[in-house]
Amino acid sequence: MKHEGRSRQNLKVIMAVSHNENIEAALKSQIVPDQEFLLQGSVMDNSLGVLIDRLRGLCDNSDVHPETFHDHEVVYILKDFNAPATPGPASQGVMLRVRRAVDRPDLPHQLRYVGYPELGNYPALLRNCLDVPVSSNVREFLQELGAKLDHEFMAKGYIMKKGRIKVTVFKMYKMGPGMTKENLEPMTMSHLVELSVLTTKTDMSVADDLRALADQLKPLVQLERIDYRRV
Amino acid sequence: MGVSVLQIFPDASRSGCIETEKLHKRIMNLDAVQCGMFTVDCDSYYTTAQTGGGVRKMHIVHNTETPATTYAILDTGSKQVTLSADYLFDLMLPRLDHMYQSKKNLKIESKGAKYEVGDFVVKIGTVTMSGHYKGILVEVEYLPSVTPALCWSLMREFMQSFMGSCVKPTVPPYLQNKFHDVHTPQDTVQQYVEKFNEFREGPTFTGATPSAPSS
């Protein structure tokens, strides 16, 4: 009985690897896909058909029609709103984005953190990025957390993929009182084109594939690394 | 997923293993089958700045029963919001450290063996806070039902059969508030947070009732 007790104790020790140790180990060995390469551009609405045809030819599954999406994105800022404003990143707070698929209410909401672009000569814009699927009460949660709503919009368009690269072509719509799903007010006369890929700190090879795909879309779309701090 | 109830098992001797051994023996007498281990851990984060309405707390809970989920329970004092998120939520927390910082010395967990007794799952956990033994917490889950109102009396009877009089005949307040609702995994972790807070607040917790059942 004594022996049995001890072996149980040993088993406990072996199995007692806590969650935090796992995630810390994953972070240390840099296998968490928390880096995003991004290239952005835009196309006028009247050229959309040509671009979609071109992309269908370049991307995977060219035999089926590209998948559409209709997302609602709400952007919150989390910072100490009572603190006096001081220059520097500390007072800017953290931007947290909540996305939900309007056309697929069964899918979980997505909470997204996007960091500032990294400095350096990368083929595409590189930034820290975290996507976390969350339960549908996330907006209430963020408000109670102390975050304030900054802005929101609707995005409607097409999503395709080529290997690990995600290609989205979408139009942004304003949100406001009286806006319904059928009655949306577009922000611009053009569609936004984004090529992005999620990767780890140790695997940067995919950035060149991203650049190659972007080059194949010229001169239809000019895809560039856009640093919002310089806009 | 059924209905879960948590019960603090009084440990007057504060020895830990003697009492868990006692519970182990009793549960084995009920034809229980031991089926692995479990861990529920809880980290607590507090607001760094005094933003108007006092200190807000965020409890981050992991449960080995739902290994891909992180639960974030926000406690503003007047309101509780429980967010279920993917495990990657943990990586988000360092980004929030300008607002919320973890109190490392409050890290608390319940760890122990898991048993199956017919339709019941029993987890006998040893609670430790930053390495110090705090007490024994028993989780009892009744699998065939999801509504506390329909199975509470059965669960109470089962719990009394191996824990004795420390199981009160009245419904625990948490369950009472959601007596007719569908029980979810969030309800289980919220009960854990409630009990963990009791352990934290009572520095030398020896159990609610002095009349511990004799084995």
Short mmCIF file of C-alpha atoms in Angstrom, two decimals:
data_model
loop_
_atom_site.label_atom_id
_atom_site.label_comp_id
_atom_site.label_asym_id
_atom_site.label_seq_id
_atom_site.Cartn_x
_atom_site.Cartn_y
_atom_site.Cartn_z
CA MET A 1 0.00 0.00 0.00
CA LYS A 2 2.85 2.30 0.94
CA HIS A 3 4.60 1.45 -2.29
CA GLU A 4 1.46 2.04 -4.28
CA GLY A 5 1.12 5.44 -2.66
CA ARG A 6 4.63 6.38 -3.65
CA SER A 7 4.23 5.32 -7.26
CA ARG A 8 1.09 7.40 -7.43
CA GLN A 9 3.04 10.32 -6.08
CA ASN A 10 5.67 9.81 -8.79
CA LEU A 11 3.03 9.74 -11.46
CA LYS A 12 1.71 13.00 -10.10
CA VAL A 13 5.12 14.60 -10.48
CA ILE A 14 5.52 13.35 -14.05
CA MET A 15 2.10 14.52 -15.11
CA ALA A 16 2.26 17.79 -13.27
CA VAL A 17 3.53 19.85 -16.18
CA SER A 18 1.38 22.91 -15.93
CA HIS A 19 -0.07 24.87 -18.81
CA ASN A 20 2.17 27.84 -18.26
CA GLU A 21 5.31 25.78 -18.54
CA ASN A 22 4.09 24.46 -21.89
CA ILE A 23 3.43 27.87 -23.36
CA GLU A 24 6.65 29.29 -21.98
CA ALA A 25 8.57 26.41 -23.55
CA ALA A 26 6.84 27.09 -26.87
CA LEU A 27 7.75 30.76 -26.63
CA LYS A 28 11.37 29.99 -25.81
CA SER A 29 11.80 27.67 -28.76
CA GLN A 30 10.03 30.28 -30.92
CA ILE A 31 7.44 27.97 -32.43
CA VAL A 32 4.48 30.23 -31.72
CA PRO A 33 3.19 31.69 -35.00
CA ASP A 34 2.91 35.26 -33.75
CA GLN A 35 4.66 37.16 -36.56
CA GLU A 36 2.78 38.45 -39.55
CA PHE A 37 4.11 39.54 -42.91
CA LEU A 38 1.78 41.90 -44.69
CA LEU A 39 1.58 43.62 -48.05
CA GLN A 40 -1.27 45.97 -48.88
CA GLY A 41 -2.65 47.68 -51.91
CA SER A 42 -5.92 48.69 -53.44
CA VAL A 43 -7.83 48.27 -56.66
CA MET A 44 -10.63 50.38 -58.13
CA ASP A 45 -14.03 48.73 -58.06
CA ASN A 46 -14.27 48.58 -61.87
CA SER A 47 -11.07 46.44 -62.03
CA LEU A 48 -12.18 44.04 -59.33
CA GLY A 49 -13.33 41.35 -61.77
CA VAL A 50 -9.99 41.28 -63.57
CA LEU A 51 -8.08 41.04 -60.29
CA ILE A 52 -10.24 38.21 -58.99
CA ASP A 53 -9.73 36.29 -62.25
CA ARG A 54 -5.99 36.83 -62.03
CA LEU A 55 -5.90 35.75 -58.39
CA ARG A 56 -7.97 32.66 -59.11
CA GLY A 57 -5.38 31.66 -61.64
CA LEU A 58 -2.52 32.21 -59.22
CA CYS A 59 -3.99 30.81 -56.02
CA ASP A 60 -4.92 27.30 -54.90
CA ASN A 61 -8.27 25.71 -55.81
CA SER A 62 -8.72 27.72 -58.98
CA ASP A 63 -11.55 25.39 -60.00
CA VAL A 64 -13.93 26.68 -57.34
CA HIS A 65 -15.27 30.17 -56.90
CA PRO A 66 -13.40 32.13 -54.21
CA GLU A 67 -14.87 32.02 -50.74
CA THR A 68 -16.61 35.18 -49.62
CA PHE A 69 -16.62 36.74 -46.18
CA HIS A 70 -18.58 39.40 -44.37
CA ASP A 71 -16.95 40.49 -41.14
CA HIS A 72 -17.72 43.10 -38.56
CA GLU A 73 -14.68 44.52 -36.82
CA VAL A 74 -14.74 46.58 -33.66
CA VAL A 75 -11.55 48.21 -32.44
CA TYR A 76 -10.98 48.96 -28.76
CA ILE A 77 -8.21 50.85 -27.04
CA LEU A 78 -7.07 49.68 -23.66
CA LYS A 79 -5.21 52.25 -21.62
CA ASP A 80 -5.47 54.20 -18.43
CA PHE A 81 -7.83 56.93 -19.58
CA ASN A 82 -7.51 58.83 -16.31
CA ALA A 83 -3.75 59.13 -16.52
CA PRO A 84 -2.37 62.41 -17.89
CA ALA A 85 -1.34 62.17 -21.51
CA THR A 86 2.40 61.81 -21.88
CA PRO A 87 4.31 61.38 -25.11
CA GLY A 88 5.50 57.87 -25.86
CA PRO A 89 3.92 54.48 -26.51
CA ALA A 90 2.82 53.98 -22.91
CA SER A 91 0.02 56.54 -23.11
CA GLN A 92 -1.15 55.26 -26.49
CA GLY A 93 -2.34 52.04 -24.96
CA VAL A 94 -3.02 48.79 -26.73
CA MET A 95 -5.35 48.34 -29.65
CA LEU A 96 -7.52 45.23 -29.48
CA ARG A 97 -9.61 44.18 -32.43
CA VAL A 98 -12.71 42.02 -32.24
CA ARG A 99 -13.89 40.40 -35.43
CA ARG A 100 -16.97 38.34 -36.01
CA ALA A 101 -18.31 36.73 -39.15
CA VAL A 102 -21.72 38.23 -39.85
CA ASP A 103 -22.53 35.48 -42.35
CA ARG A 104 -21.35 32.69 -40.06
CA PRO A 105 -22.74 33.31 -36.57
CA ASP A 106 -21.69 29.82 -35.49
CA LEU A 107 -17.99 30.71 -35.66
CA PRO A 108 -16.21 32.05 -32.57
CA HIS A 109 -15.34 35.73 -32.34
CA GLN A 110 -11.71 36.57 -32.95
CA LEU A 111 -9.72 38.79 -30.62
CA ARG A 112 -6.68 40.22 -32.35
CA TYR A 113 -3.66 42.08 -31.09
CA VAL A 114 -1.50 43.78 -33.69
CA GLY A 115 1.85 45.24 -32.71
CA TYR A 116 3.87 48.01 -34.30
CA PRO A 117 5.78 47.20 -37.50
CA GLU A 118 9.31 45.97 -36.92
CA LEU A 119 12.17 48.08 -38.10
CA GLY A 120 14.50 46.48 -40.58
CA ASN A 121 14.81 45.64 -44.22
CA TYR A 122 12.19 42.93 -44.64
CA PRO A 123 10.54 42.10 -47.99
CA ALA A 124 7.17 42.84 -46.41
CA LEU A 125 5.84 44.63 -43.38
CA LEU A 126 6.58 42.51 -40.33
CA ARG A 127 4.63 42.87 -37.14
CA ASN A 128 3.75 40.98 -34.02
CA CYS A 129 0.26 39.57 -34.25
CA LEU A 130 -1.93 37.39 -32.05
CA ASP A 131 -5.25 35.88 -33.05
CA VAL A 132 -7.28 34.35 -30.28
CA PRO A 133 -10.67 32.73 -30.83
CA VAL A 134 -12.93 33.78 -27.95
CA SER A 135 -16.50 33.42 -26.73
CA SER A 136 -19.16 35.83 -27.92
CA ASN A 137 -19.21 37.94 -24.74
CA VAL A 138 -15.79 39.38 -25.63
CA ARG A 139 -17.11 42.92 -26.20
CA GLU A 140 -18.68 43.04 -22.76
CA PHE A 141 -15.45 41.61 -21.37
CA LEU A 142 -13.29 44.29 -22.99
CA GLN A 143 -15.57 47.06 -21.79
CA GLU A 144 -15.41 45.79 -18.22
CA LEU A 145 -11.66 45.44 -18.63
CA GLY A 146 -11.54 49.19 -19.10
CA ALA A 147 -11.17 49.35 -22.88
CA LYS A 148 -13.02 51.98 -24.90
CA LEU A 149 -14.49 51.62 -28.35
CA ASP A 150 -12.37 53.43 -30.92
CA HIS A 151 -14.01 52.67 -34.24
CA GLU A 152 -15.80 49.91 -36.10
CA PHE A 153 -16.41 48.89 -39.66
CA MET A 154 -17.72 46.15 -41.90
CA ALA A 155 -15.51 44.28 -44.34
CA LYS A 156 -16.97 42.33 -47.21
CA GLY A 157 -15.06 40.50 -49.88
CA TYR A 158 -13.17 37.45 -51.05
CA ILE A 159 -10.62 35.24 -49.40
CA MET A 160 -8.21 32.93 -51.20
CA LYS A 161 -5.04 31.14 -50.31
CA LYS A 162 -1.85 30.14 -52.00
CA GLY A 163 0.10 27.75 -49.82
CA ARG A 164 0.54 29.52 -46.53
CA ILE A 165 -0.32 32.92 -47.95
CA LYS A 166 -3.71 34.41 -47.23
CA VAL A 167 -5.11 36.69 -49.89
CA THR A 168 -8.05 38.94 -49.09
CA VAL A 169 -9.79 41.40 -51.39
CA PHE A 170 -12.44 43.36 -49.58
CA LYS A 171 -14.35 46.59 -49.31
CA MET A 172 -14.78 48.51 -46.11
CA TYR A 173 -18.14 49.91 -45.09
CA LYS A 174 -19.09 52.50 -42.51
CA MET A 175 -20.96 51.56 -39.39
CA GLY A 176 -23.48 53.77 -37.77
CA PRO A 177 -27.05 54.10 -36.59
CA GLY A 178 -29.56 52.79 -39.08
CA MET A 179 -27.02 50.64 -40.87
CA THR A 180 -28.31 47.20 -41.64
CA LYS A 181 -26.70 44.25 -43.32
CA GLU A 182 -28.39 45.07 -46.61
CA ASN A 183 -27.96 48.83 -46.43
CA LEU A 184 -24.22 49.50 -46.12
CA GLU A 185 -22.41 52.70 -46.95
CA PRO A 186 -19.04 52.09 -48.59
CA MET A 187 -16.06 54.13 -47.40
CA THR A 188 -14.28 54.28 -50.73
CA MET A 189 -14.68 53.48 -54.42
CA SER A 190 -12.05 50.78 -54.22
CA HIS A 191 -11.26 47.40 -52.73
CA LEU A 192 -8.40 46.75 -50.35
CA VAL A 193 -6.03 43.93 -51.31
CA GLU A 194 -4.01 42.23 -48.59
CA LEU A 195 -1.46 39.44 -48.76
CA SER A 196 -0.49 38.12 -45.37
CA VAL A 197 1.14 35.13 -43.80
CA LEU A 198 1.55 34.08 -40.20
CA THR A 199 4.91 32.71 -39.27
CA THR A 200 7.32 32.21 -36.42
CA LYS A 201 10.40 34.20 -35.49
CA THR A 202 12.64 31.40 -36.74
CA ASP A 203 11.02 30.93 -40.13
CA MET A 204 11.21 34.01 -42.30
CA SER A 205 11.59 32.23 -45.66
CA VAL A 206 7.94 32.66 -46.54
CA ALA A 207 8.32 36.43 -46.94
CA ASP A 208 9.98 35.94 -50.32
CA ASP A 209 7.02 33.86 -51.54
CA LEU A 210 4.81 36.75 -50.50
CA ARG A 211 6.90 39.20 -52.49
CA ALA A 212 6.85 36.86 -55.51
CA LEU A 213 3.07 36.66 -55.48
CA ALA A 214 2.85 40.43 -55.16
CA ASP A 215 5.10 40.85 -58.20
CA GLN A 216 2.84 38.57 -60.22
CA LEU A 217 -0.08 40.90 -59.55
CA LYS A 218 1.67 43.91 -61.05
CA PRO A 219 0.60 46.16 -62.69
CA LEU A 220 -2.96 45.36 -61.66
CA VAL A 221 -2.24 46.10 -58.02
CA GLN A 222 0.79 47.72 -56.49
CA LEU A 223 1.32 45.89 -53.20
CA GLU A 224 3.57 47.62 -50.71
CA ARG A 225 4.64 47.58 -47.13
CA ILE A 226 2.70 50.43 -45.62
CA ASP A 227 3.88 51.77 -42.33
CA TYR A 228 0.95 53.55 -40.73
CA ARG A 229 3.19 55.68 -38.58
CA ARG A 230 4.42 57.40 -41.71
CA VAL A 231 1.04 57.84 -43.35
CA MET B 1 -20.14 17.75 -19.39
CA GLY B 2 -22.56 17.50 -16.53
CA VAL B 3 -23.12 19.45 -13.34
CA SER B 4 -20.12 20.13 -11.09
CA VAL B 5 -20.10 20.98 -7.41
CA LEU B 6 -17.07 21.94 -5.37
CA GLN B 7 -16.59 21.12 -1.72
CA ILE B 8 -13.78 22.11 0.61
CA PHE B 9 -12.88 19.06 2.67
CA PRO B 10 -11.82 20.11 6.16
CA ASP B 11 -8.30 19.15 7.08
CA ALA B 12 -7.88 19.89 10.76
CA SER B 13 -4.47 18.22 10.93
CA ARG B 14 -3.24 20.29 7.97
CA SER B 15 -1.23 17.32 6.83
CA GLY B 16 -2.75 17.06 3.37
CA CYS B 17 -1.77 13.57 2.30
CA ILE B 18 -3.36 11.82 5.31
CA GLU B 19 -6.74 13.30 4.51
CA THR B 20 -6.47 12.68 0.76
CA GLU B 21 -5.48 9.09 1.47
CA LYS B 22 -8.57 8.82 3.63
CA LEU B 23 -10.74 10.14 0.83
CA HIS B 24 -8.98 7.83 -1.63
CA LYS B 25 -9.77 4.80 0.52
CA ARG B 26 -13.39 5.81 0.96
CA ILE B 27 -13.95 6.45 -2.71
CA MET B 28 -12.27 3.17 -3.66
CA ASN B 29 -14.75 1.42 -1.35
CA LEU B 30 -17.48 2.81 -3.59
CA ASP B 31 -15.99 0.88 -6.54
CA ALA B 32 -14.29 3.92 -7.99
CA VAL B 33 -11.81 3.62 -10.81
CA GLN B 34 -8.87 5.97 -10.76
CA CYS B 35 -8.48 7.54 -14.20
CA GLY B 36 -5.59 9.92 -14.30
CA MET B 37 -4.78 13.28 -12.81
CA PHE B 38 -6.12 16.79 -13.11
CA THR B 39 -4.94 20.33 -12.44
CA VAL B 40 -6.84 23.57 -12.20
CA ASP B 41 -4.62 26.61 -11.83
CA CYS B 42 -5.44 30.25 -11.33
CA ASP B 43 -3.32 33.35 -11.78
CA SER B 44 -4.68 36.68 -10.69
CA TYR B 45 -4.05 40.03 -12.29
CA TYR B 46 -4.85 43.38 -10.69
CA THR B 47 -5.23 46.82 -12.24
CA THR B 48 -2.08 48.83 -11.73
CA ALA B 49 -3.75 52.23 -11.71
CA GLN B 50 -6.65 53.36 -9.60
CA THR B 51 -9.01 53.94 -12.47
CA GLY B 52 -12.08 55.43 -10.90
CA GLY B 53 -14.13 52.45 -9.81
CA GLY B 54 -11.53 50.74 -7.66
CA VAL B 55 -9.33 47.76 -8.33
CA ARG B 56 -10.42 45.32 -10.98
CA LYS B 57 -9.23 41.75 -10.84
CA MET B 58 -8.76 39.34 -13.69
CA HIS B 59 -8.40 35.67 -12.86
CA ILE B 60 -6.79 33.50 -15.52
CA VAL B 61 -7.80 29.87 -15.07
CA HIS B 62 -6.71 26.70 -16.83
CA ASN B 63 -8.37 23.37 -16.39
CA THR B 64 -6.80 20.15 -17.67
CA GLU B 65 -10.31 18.96 -18.53
CA THR B 66 -10.46 21.65 -21.23
CA PRO B 67 -6.79 21.85 -22.19
CA ALA B 68 -7.17 24.15 -25.21
CA THR B 69 -9.10 26.80 -23.30
CA THR B 70 -8.05 29.69 -21.12
CA TYR B 71 -10.73 31.23 -18.94
CA ALA B 72 -10.47 34.89 -18.07
CA ILE B 73 -12.76 35.90 -15.25
CA LEU B 74 -13.04 39.61 -14.75
CA ASP B 75 -14.20 40.76 -11.36
CA THR B 76 -15.06 44.44 -11.13
CA GLY B 77 -16.57 44.09 -7.69
CA SER B 78 -20.12 44.56 -8.91
CA LYS B 79 -20.01 42.32 -11.94
CA GLN B 80 -18.33 39.15 -13.16
CA VAL B 81 -17.65 38.44 -16.82
CA THR B 82 -16.20 35.11 -17.85
CA LEU B 83 -14.48 34.92 -21.20
CA SER B 84 -13.60 31.56 -22.71
CA ALA B 85 -10.70 31.95 -25.04
CA ASP B 86 -8.21 29.89 -26.94
CA TYR B 87 -5.09 28.96 -25.08
CA LEU B 88 -3.19 31.67 -27.01
CA PHE B 89 -4.91 34.22 -24.80
CA ASP B 90 -2.05 33.66 -22.36
CA LEU B 91 0.28 35.33 -24.82
CA MET B 92 -1.98 38.36 -24.90
CA LEU B 93 -1.54 38.98 -21.18
CA PRO B 94 2.01 40.43 -21.35
CA ARG B 95 0.59 43.03 -23.80
CA LEU B 96 -1.85 44.19 -21.15
CA ASP B 97 0.74 44.68 -18.44
CA HIS B 98 0.42 48.45 -18.61
CA MET B 99 -3.03 47.93 -17.09
CA TYR B 100 -3.02 44.53 -15.43
CA GLN B 101 -0.20 42.92 -13.53
CA SER B 102 -0.03 39.47 -12.10
CA LYS B 103 0.38 38.88 -8.40
CA LYS B 104 2.79 35.98 -8.50
CA ASN B 105 2.40 35.14 -4.83
CA LEU B 106 -1.33 34.59 -5.36
CA LYS B 107 -0.87 31.84 -7.93
CA ILE B 108 -2.98 28.99 -6.68
CA GLU B 109 -3.77 25.55 -7.99
CA SER B 110 -5.67 22.40 -7.18
CA LYS B 111 -4.02 19.22 -8.30
CA GLY B 112 -4.76 15.59 -7.69
CA ALA B 113 -6.31 12.34 -8.78
CA LYS B 114 -9.46 11.81 -10.77
CA TYR B 115 -11.91 8.94 -10.20
CA GLU B 116 -14.92 7.57 -11.98
CA VAL B 117 -17.76 6.15 -9.92
CA GLY B 118 -20.58 5.15 -12.23
CA ASP B 119 -22.08 8.39 -13.54
CA PHE B 120 -19.96 10.52 -11.23
CA VAL B 121 -16.50 11.91 -11.72
CA VAL B 122 -14.71 12.81 -8.51
CA LYS B 123 -11.55 14.89 -8.37
CA ILE B 124 -9.68 15.09 -5.12
CA GLY B 125 -7.42 18.09 -5.33
CA THR B 126 -4.68 19.36 -3.07
CA VAL B 127 -4.69 23.14 -3.09
CA THR B 128 -1.36 24.93 -2.97
CA MET B 129 -0.69 28.64 -3.16
CA SER B 130 2.80 29.52 -4.44
CA GLY B 131 4.00 26.15 -3.19
CA HIS B 132 2.34 26.27 0.24
CA TYR B 133 -0.32 23.73 1.15
CA LYS B 134 -3.71 25.35 1.68
CA GLY B 135 -6.26 22.56 1.90
CA ILE B 136 -8.31 19.95 0.07
CA LEU B 137 -10.86 20.75 -2.60
CA VAL B 138 -13.13 18.05 -4.00
CA GLU B 139 -14.96 18.42 -7.29
CA VAL B 140 -17.90 16.14 -7.97
CA GLU B 141 -19.42 16.03 -11.41
CA TYR B 142 -22.62 14.25 -12.32
CA LEU B 143 -22.51 13.49 -16.02
CA PRO B 144 -26.07 12.59 -17.09
CA SER B 145 -27.62 15.98 -16.23
CA VAL B 146 -26.87 19.59 -17.11
CA THR B 147 -29.36 21.30 -14.79
CA PRO B 148 -28.43 21.60 -11.10
CA ALA B 149 -32.09 21.62 -10.04
CA LEU B 150 -32.62 18.13 -11.42
CA CYS B 151 -29.67 16.43 -9.74
CA TRP B 152 -28.61 18.42 -6.70
CA SER B 153 -30.22 16.11 -4.13
CA LEU B 154 -28.68 13.06 -5.76
CA MET B 155 -25.29 14.73 -5.82
CA ARG B 156 -25.58 15.82 -2.21
CA GLU B 157 -26.38 12.27 -1.14
CA PHE B 158 -23.42 10.92 -3.09
CA MET B 159 -21.06 13.54 -1.69
CA GLN B 160 -22.19 12.89 1.86
CA SER B 161 -21.54 9.20 1.33
CA PHE B 162 -17.79 9.74 1.24
CA MET B 163 -17.24 13.21 2.69
CA GLY B 164 -19.71 13.07 5.55
CA SER B 165 -21.23 16.03 7.30
CA CYS B 166 -18.99 18.68 5.76
CA VAL B 167 -21.42 18.57 2.85
CA LYS B 168 -24.20 20.96 3.83
CA PRO B 169 -27.79 19.98 3.03
CA THR B 170 -28.39 23.42 1.51
CA VAL B 171 -27.54 24.22 -2.08
CA PRO B 172 -24.22 26.12 -2.45
CA PRO B 173 -24.94 29.81 -3.19
CA TYR B 174 -23.28 29.74 -6.59
CA LEU B 175 -25.39 26.83 -7.72
CA GLN B 176 -28.49 28.29 -6.13
CA ASN B 177 -28.20 31.36 -8.39
CA LYS B 178 -28.06 29.17 -11.48
CA PHE B 179 -30.27 26.38 -10.21
CA HIS B 180 -32.38 26.05 -13.34
CA ASP B 181 -29.77 27.07 -15.92
CA VAL B 182 -27.71 24.80 -18.11
CA HIS B 183 -24.38 24.12 -16.42
CA THR B 184 -21.34 24.99 -18.53
CA PRO B 185 -17.56 24.57 -18.15
CA GLN B 186 -17.46 28.28 -17.24
CA ASP B 187 -19.62 27.56 -14.20
CA THR B 188 -17.09 24.99 -13.04
CA VAL B 189 -14.13 27.37 -13.27
CA GLN B 190 -16.10 30.18 -11.67
CA GLN B 191 -16.73 27.93 -8.70
CA TYR B 192 -13.02 27.16 -8.57
CA VAL B 193 -12.21 30.87 -8.48
CA GLU B 194 -14.73 31.35 -5.68
CA LYS B 195 -13.18 28.56 -3.63
CA PHE B 196 -9.63 29.70 -4.42
CA ASN B 197 -10.52 33.15 -3.11
CA GLU B 198 -11.77 31.55 0.10
CA PHE B 199 -8.44 29.75 0.45
CA ARG B 200 -6.52 32.95 -0.22
CA GLU B 201 -8.47 35.02 2.24
CA GLY B 202 -8.27 32.48 5.04
CA PRO B 203 -4.52 32.38 5.78
CA THR B 204 -4.75 29.35 8.04
CA PHE B 205 -7.72 27.63 6.59
CA THR B 206 -8.75 24.53 8.48
CA GLY B 207 -12.21 23.93 7.15
CA ALA B 208 -15.58 25.41 7.81
CA THR B 209 -16.85 22.86 10.27
CA PRO B 210 -14.94 21.53 13.27
CA SER B 211 -17.04 18.37 13.15
CA ALA B 212 -15.02 16.50 10.55
CA PRO B 213 -16.44 13.08 9.83
CA SER B 214 -14.63 10.16 11.39
CA SER B 215 -13.26 7.66 8.94
#
